[in-house]
């Protein structure tokens, strides 16, 4: 499913439109990495026309913390990354062994 991401922050348009993440801060790289699983188009809308986003940003809601759900999400993310690595099984075993030593 493709969706349109509206933003009133114009500098985000080229950041989320181009595929290359070189030169981005680690924070923006993490955001782009999380967004890779979605198909979207980024569009600039002036802030005075984004009524819902403005209202939602002013009334943050407390979300209950669930450790199991967080751990499941982290595990799924790691599985997604490791399954897309262009590495042989032997190389992955070496990486796993090195990670266990950390």
Backbone as a chain_set.jsonl record, in Angstrom:
{"seq": "XXXXXXXXXXXXXXXXXXXXXXXXXXXXXXXXXXXXXXXXXXXXXXXXXXXXXXXXXXXXXXXXXXXXXXXXXXXXXXXXXXXXXXXXXXXXXXXXXXXXXX", "coords": {"N": [[0.843, -1.172, 0.0], [0.618, 2.145, -0.885], [1.349, 5.356, 0.442], [0.784, 8.876, 1.121], [2.955, 11.156, 2.542], [2.514, 13.939, 4.343], [4.132, 16.985, 5.047], [5.124, 19.922, 6.812], [7.617, 20.782, 6.928], [9.913, 21.747, 4.938], [12.692, 21.018, 4.367], [12.694, 18.247, 4.785], [11.739, 16.997, 2.52], [13.699, 16.462, 0.318], [15.31, 14.75, 1.821], [13.764, 12.475, 2.458], [13.051, 11.735, -0.076], [15.212, 10.987, -1.718], [17.264, 8.081, -2.328], [19.791, 7.632, -1.252], [21.602, 7.724, 1.788], [23.858, 8.985, 2.599], [25.745, 11.372, 4.369], [23.751, 12.127, 6.086], [22.528, 12.726, 9.414], [22.997, 10.443, 12.193], [20.53, 10.071, 13.477], [18.575, 10.789, 11.527], [19.226, 8.844, 9.655], [18.44, 6.532, 11.018], [15.674, 6.952, 11.144], [15.062, 6.922, 8.405], [15.758, 4.278, 7.87], [13.837, 2.876, 9.346], [11.634, 3.632, 7.872], [11.947, 2.342, 5.485], [10.478, 0.034, 4.998], [8.078, 0.826, 4.034], [6.023, 2.123, 1.372], [6.0, 5.231, 0.056], [5.25, 8.708, -0.642], [6.664, 11.872, -0.29], [5.338, 14.98, 0.516], [5.216, 18.518, 0.44], [3.306, 20.574, 2.489], [1.968, 23.65, 3.388], [2.267, 24.768, 6.786], [0.005, 26.054, 7.914], [-2.051, 24.775, 6.685], [-2.118, 22.212, 7.622], [-4.02, 21.039, 9.663], [-4.856, 18.817, 11.292], [-2.432, 17.508, 11.954], [-1.173, 19.521, 13.4], [-2.897, 19.777, 15.595], [-2.674, 17.215, 16.741], [0.028, 17.166, 17.44], [0.12, 18.845, 19.565], [-1.136, 17.622, 21.645], [0.033, 15.276, 23.163], [-0.24, 11.765, 23.778], [-0.055, 9.462, 26.462], [1.601, 6.433, 26.151], [1.266, 3.136, 27.133], [3.989, 1.202, 28.334], [5.18, -1.765, 27.024], [7.127, -4.362, 27.523], [7.422, -6.903, 26.272], [6.262, -6.539, 23.757], [7.949, -4.593, 22.708], [10.405, -5.992, 22.661], [9.731, -8.001, 20.834], [9.385, -6.47, 18.534], [11.99, -5.495, 18.175], [13.36, -7.907, 17.74], [12.109, -8.728, 15.342], [12.966, -6.676, 13.66], [15.747, -7.094, 13.647], [15.804, -9.631, 12.457], [14.819, -8.942, 9.917], [16.894, -7.316, 8.939], [19.142, -9.074, 9.018], [18.288, -11.082, 7.298], [18.379, -9.854, 4.868], [21.024, -9.42, 4.385], [23.809, -9.575, 2.238], [25.402, -12.096, 2.553], [27.251, -15.098, 3.124], [26.312, -18.2, 4.783], [28.387, -19.056, 6.374], [29.847, -16.695, 6.817], [27.928, -15.248, 8.239], [27.828, -16.802, 10.556], [30.35, -16.253, 11.617], [30.008, -13.533, 12.167], [27.965, -13.682, 14.107], [29.315, -15.035, 16.159], [31.258, -13.137, 16.806], [29.596, -11.132, 17.741], [28.569, -12.286, 20.065], [30.784, -12.186, 21.684], [30.919, -9.534, 22.354]], "CA": [[0.0, 0.0, 0.0], [1.38, 3.387, -1.008], [0.685, 6.474, 1.101], [1.374, 10.199, 0.962], [3.376, 11.722, 3.823], [2.476, 15.397, 4.304], [4.976, 17.644, 6.04], [5.289, 21.359, 6.627], [9.056, 21.022, 7.083], [10.4, 21.586, 3.563], [13.962, 20.289, 4.237], [12.503, 16.792, 4.826], [11.367, 16.478, 1.194], [14.811, 15.754, -0.343], [15.856, 13.705, 2.698], [12.968, 11.26, 2.325], [12.82, 11.414, -1.484], [16.359, 10.313, -2.336], [17.57, 6.763, -1.771], [21.091, 7.646, -0.594], [21.586, 8.287, 3.141], [25.172, 9.556, 2.906], [25.756, 12.743, 4.843], [22.673, 12.378, 7.045], [22.858, 12.455, 10.813], [22.571, 9.093, 12.599], [19.094, 10.076, 13.808], [17.82, 10.731, 10.276], [19.471, 7.534, 9.045], [17.579, 5.556, 11.709], [14.298, 7.189, 10.708], [14.943, 6.407, 7.036], [15.826, 2.818, 7.942], [12.515, 2.406, 9.777], [10.648, 3.928, 6.831], [12.23, 1.56, 4.281], [9.493, -1.024, 4.782], [6.862, 1.439, 3.507], [6.044, 2.79, 0.072], [5.392, 6.524, 0.33], [5.686, 9.912, -1.339], [6.713, 12.989, 0.647], [4.784, 16.184, -0.105], [5.218, 19.695, 1.319], [2.043, 21.29, 2.681], [2.218, 24.721, 4.363], [1.823, 24.448, 8.134], [-1.341, 26.549, 8.216], [-3.025, 23.873, 6.059], [-2.039, 20.899, 8.277], [-4.755, 21.221, 10.917], [-4.852, 17.608, 12.126], [-1.08, 17.281, 12.472], [-0.914, 20.535, 14.41], [-3.675, 19.433, 16.79], [-2.113, 16.006, 17.345], [1.347, 17.435, 18.017], [-0.057, 19.634, 20.786], [-1.793, 16.83, 22.679], [0.629, 13.934, 23.171], [-0.896, 10.777, 24.627], [0.841, 8.518, 27.129], [1.463, 5.072, 25.645], [1.812, 2.204, 28.127], [5.193, 0.49, 27.916], [5.066, -3.219, 27.094], [8.45, -4.902, 27.214], [7.332, -8.033, 25.343], [5.993, -6.002, 22.424], [9.173, -3.926, 22.287], [11.388, -7.024, 22.331], [9.283, -8.655, 19.599], [9.685, -5.539, 17.448], [13.441, -5.485, 17.986], [13.716, -9.191, 17.134], [11.649, -8.702, 13.949], [13.841, -5.756, 12.937], [17.032, -7.778, 13.464], [15.576, -10.681, 11.463], [14.69, -8.299, 8.617], [18.223, -6.872, 8.517], [20.036, -10.207, 8.754], [17.83, -11.857, 6.138], [18.703, -9.132, 3.637], [22.474, -9.28, 4.25], [24.384, -10.381, 1.156], [26.523, -12.829, 3.141], [27.088, -16.55, 3.189], [26.013, -18.722, 6.122], [29.653, -19.091, 7.123], [30.147, -15.323, 7.228], [26.968, -14.9, 9.284], [28.261, -17.485, 11.78], [31.482, -15.477, 12.14], [29.448, -12.306, 12.742], [27.254, -14.039, 15.339], [30.321, -15.346, 17.177], [31.857, -11.868, 17.223], [28.59, -10.411, 18.519], [28.479, -12.908, 21.383], [31.948, -11.752, 22.466], [30.718, -8.137, 22.782]], "C": [[0.894, 1.242, 0.0], [0.619, 4.493, -0.268], [1.457, 7.758, 0.871], [1.694, 10.745, 2.344], [3.431, 13.242, 3.668], [3.367, 15.954, 5.398], [5.013, 19.136, 5.752], [6.759, 21.752, 6.765], [9.742, 20.716, 5.748], [11.735, 20.845, 3.445], [13.82, 18.768, 4.29], [12.222, 16.194, 3.451], [12.55, 15.795, 0.51], [15.392, 14.627, 0.509], [15.099, 12.399, 2.511], [12.718, 10.864, 0.876], [13.988, 10.66, -2.104], [16.683, 9.014, -1.604], [18.848, 6.766, -0.93], [20.997, 8.325, 0.778], [22.923, 8.904, 3.532], [25.028, 11.008, 3.338], [24.636, 13.074, 5.818], [23.15, 12.068, 8.459], [22.405, 11.039, 11.165], [21.074, 9.017, 12.909], [18.249, 9.976, 12.541], [18.035, 9.406, 9.558], [18.599, 6.465, 9.694], [16.12, 5.714, 11.285], [14.095, 6.636, 9.304], [14.962, 4.884, 7.019], [14.477, 2.241, 8.371], [11.466, 2.605, 8.688], [10.835, 3.084, 5.572], [11.17, 0.498, 3.992], [8.187, -0.491, 4.191], [7.097, 2.01, 2.113], [5.308, 4.118, 0.256], [5.971, 7.611, -0.565], [5.628, 11.047, -0.332], [6.286, 14.264, -0.074], [4.809, 17.323, 0.911], [3.839, 20.342, 1.304], [2.342, 22.403, 3.686], [1.585, 24.396, 5.715], [0.416, 24.904, 8.456], [-2.436, 25.69, 7.59], [-3.021, 22.474, 6.687], [-2.709, 20.966, 9.65], [-4.649, 20.005, 11.831], [-3.479, 17.369, 12.745], [-0.754, 18.28, 13.577], [-1.653, 20.199, 15.705], [-3.091, 18.217, 17.491], [-0.769, 16.273, 18.016], [1.242, 18.209, 19.326], [-0.684, 18.837, 21.925], [-1.207, 15.419, 22.704], [-0.08, 13.016, 24.167], [0.148, 9.842, 25.217], [0.566, 7.115, 26.597], [2.051, 4.125, 26.685], [2.967, 1.391, 27.547], [4.979, -1.005, 28.091], [6.372, -3.823, 26.601], [8.393, -6.012, 26.17], [7.13, -7.543, 23.912], [7.241, -5.32, 21.86], [10.223, -4.944, 21.865], [11.019, -7.75, 21.043], [9.586, -7.776, 18.394], [11.17, -5.494, 17.139], [13.891, -6.765, 17.298], [13.312, -9.223, 15.66], [12.542, -7.808, 13.102], [15.194, -6.412, 12.654], [16.901, -8.873, 12.414], [15.505, -10.096, 10.057], [16.065, -7.898, 8.081], [19.1, -8.065, 8.158], [19.583, -11.033, 7.558], [18.158, -11.161, 4.831], [20.208, -8.921, 3.457], [22.992, -10.149, 3.106], [25.619, -11.138, 1.657], [26.205, -14.319, 3.167], [26.776, -16.971, 4.625], [27.261, -18.734, 6.991], [29.997, -17.701, 7.656], [29.192, -14.882, 8.341], [27.324, -15.564, 10.607], [29.423, -16.751, 12.434], [30.968, -14.2, 12.809], [28.72, -12.587, 14.06], [28.234, -14.326, 16.477], [30.97, -14.066, 17.699], [30.88, -11.071, 18.085], [28.469, -10.987, 19.928], [29.64, -12.501, 22.287], [31.79, -10.324, 22.981], [30.117, -8.044, 24.15]], "O": [[1.817, 1.353, 0.807], [-0.608, 4.562, -0.342], [2.625, 7.74, 0.481], [0.826, 10.798, 3.216], [4.285, 13.77, 2.955], [3.364, 15.467, 6.529], [4.944, 19.561, 4.599], [7.093, 22.936, 6.722], [10.104, 19.573, 5.471], [11.905, 20.091, 2.487], [14.739, 18.06, 3.878], [12.444, 15.001, 3.243], [12.424, 14.627, 0.143], [15.912, 13.652, -0.032], [15.709, 11.335, 2.415], [12.222, 9.767, 0.618], [13.776, 9.777, -2.935], [16.409, 8.871, -0.412], [18.968, 5.979, 0.008], [20.38, 9.382, 0.907], [23.102, 9.305, 4.681], [24.275, 11.774, 2.737], [24.577, 14.193, 6.328], [24.052, 11.257, 8.666], [21.522, 10.493, 10.505], [20.431, 8.005, 12.63], [17.314, 9.177, 12.479], [17.115, 8.898, 8.917], [18.076, 5.589, 9.005], [15.415, 4.723, 11.089], [13.097, 5.969, 9.029], [14.248, 4.267, 6.228], [14.027, 1.234, 7.823], [10.514, 1.831, 8.594], [9.982, 3.102, 4.684], [10.992, 0.109, 2.838], [7.287, -1.27, 3.881], [8.223, 2.334, 1.736], [4.12, 4.126, 0.576], [7.035, 7.451, -1.163], [4.649, 11.174, 0.403], [6.808, 14.588, -1.141], [4.474, 17.137, 2.08], [3.279, 20.621, 0.243], [2.916, 22.129, 4.741], [0.5, 23.818, 5.779], [-0.301, 24.225, 9.19], [-3.612, 25.849, 7.916], [-3.843, 21.636, 6.316], [-2.031, 20.952, 10.678], [-4.38, 20.151, 13.024], [-3.378, 17.06, 13.933], [-0.129, 17.923, 14.576], [-1.088, 20.325, 16.792], [-3.02, 18.192, 18.72], [-0.46, 15.675, 19.046], [2.189, 18.222, 20.113], [-0.756, 19.325, 23.052], [-1.879, 14.466, 22.307], [-0.466, 13.44, 25.256], [1.116, 9.477, 24.551], [-0.58, 6.663, 26.594], [3.205, 4.284, 27.082], [2.911, 0.948, 26.399], [4.635, -1.463, 29.18], [6.675, -3.794, 25.409], [9.235, -6.055, 25.273], [7.741, -8.057, 22.975], [7.549, -5.457, 20.676], [10.863, -4.781, 20.826], [11.896, -8.08, 20.245], [9.999, -8.277, 17.348], [11.566, -5.459, 15.974], [14.709, -6.723, 16.379], [14.08, -9.69, 14.818], [12.846, -8.138, 11.956], [15.724, -6.297, 11.548], [17.784, -9.032, 11.571], [16.054, -10.666, 9.114], [16.365, -8.115, 6.907], [19.736, -8.068, 7.103], [20.415, -11.626, 6.87], [18.211, -11.809, 3.786], [20.628, -8.307, 2.477], [22.65, -11.328, 3.018], [26.74, -10.856, 1.235], [25.046, -14.73, 3.224], [26.954, -16.193, 5.562], [27.201, -18.459, 8.189], [30.391, -17.553, 8.813], [29.611, -14.211, 9.284], [27.144, -14.966, 11.667], [29.48, -16.636, 13.658], [31.435, -13.827, 13.886], [28.844, -11.821, 15.015], [28.012, -13.915, 17.616], [31.203, -13.931, 18.9], [31.285, -10.413, 19.043], [28.284, -10.236, 20.886], [29.5, -12.473, 23.51], [32.455, -9.94, 23.943], [29.888, -6.943, 24.65]]}, "num_chains": 1, "name": "protein.A"}
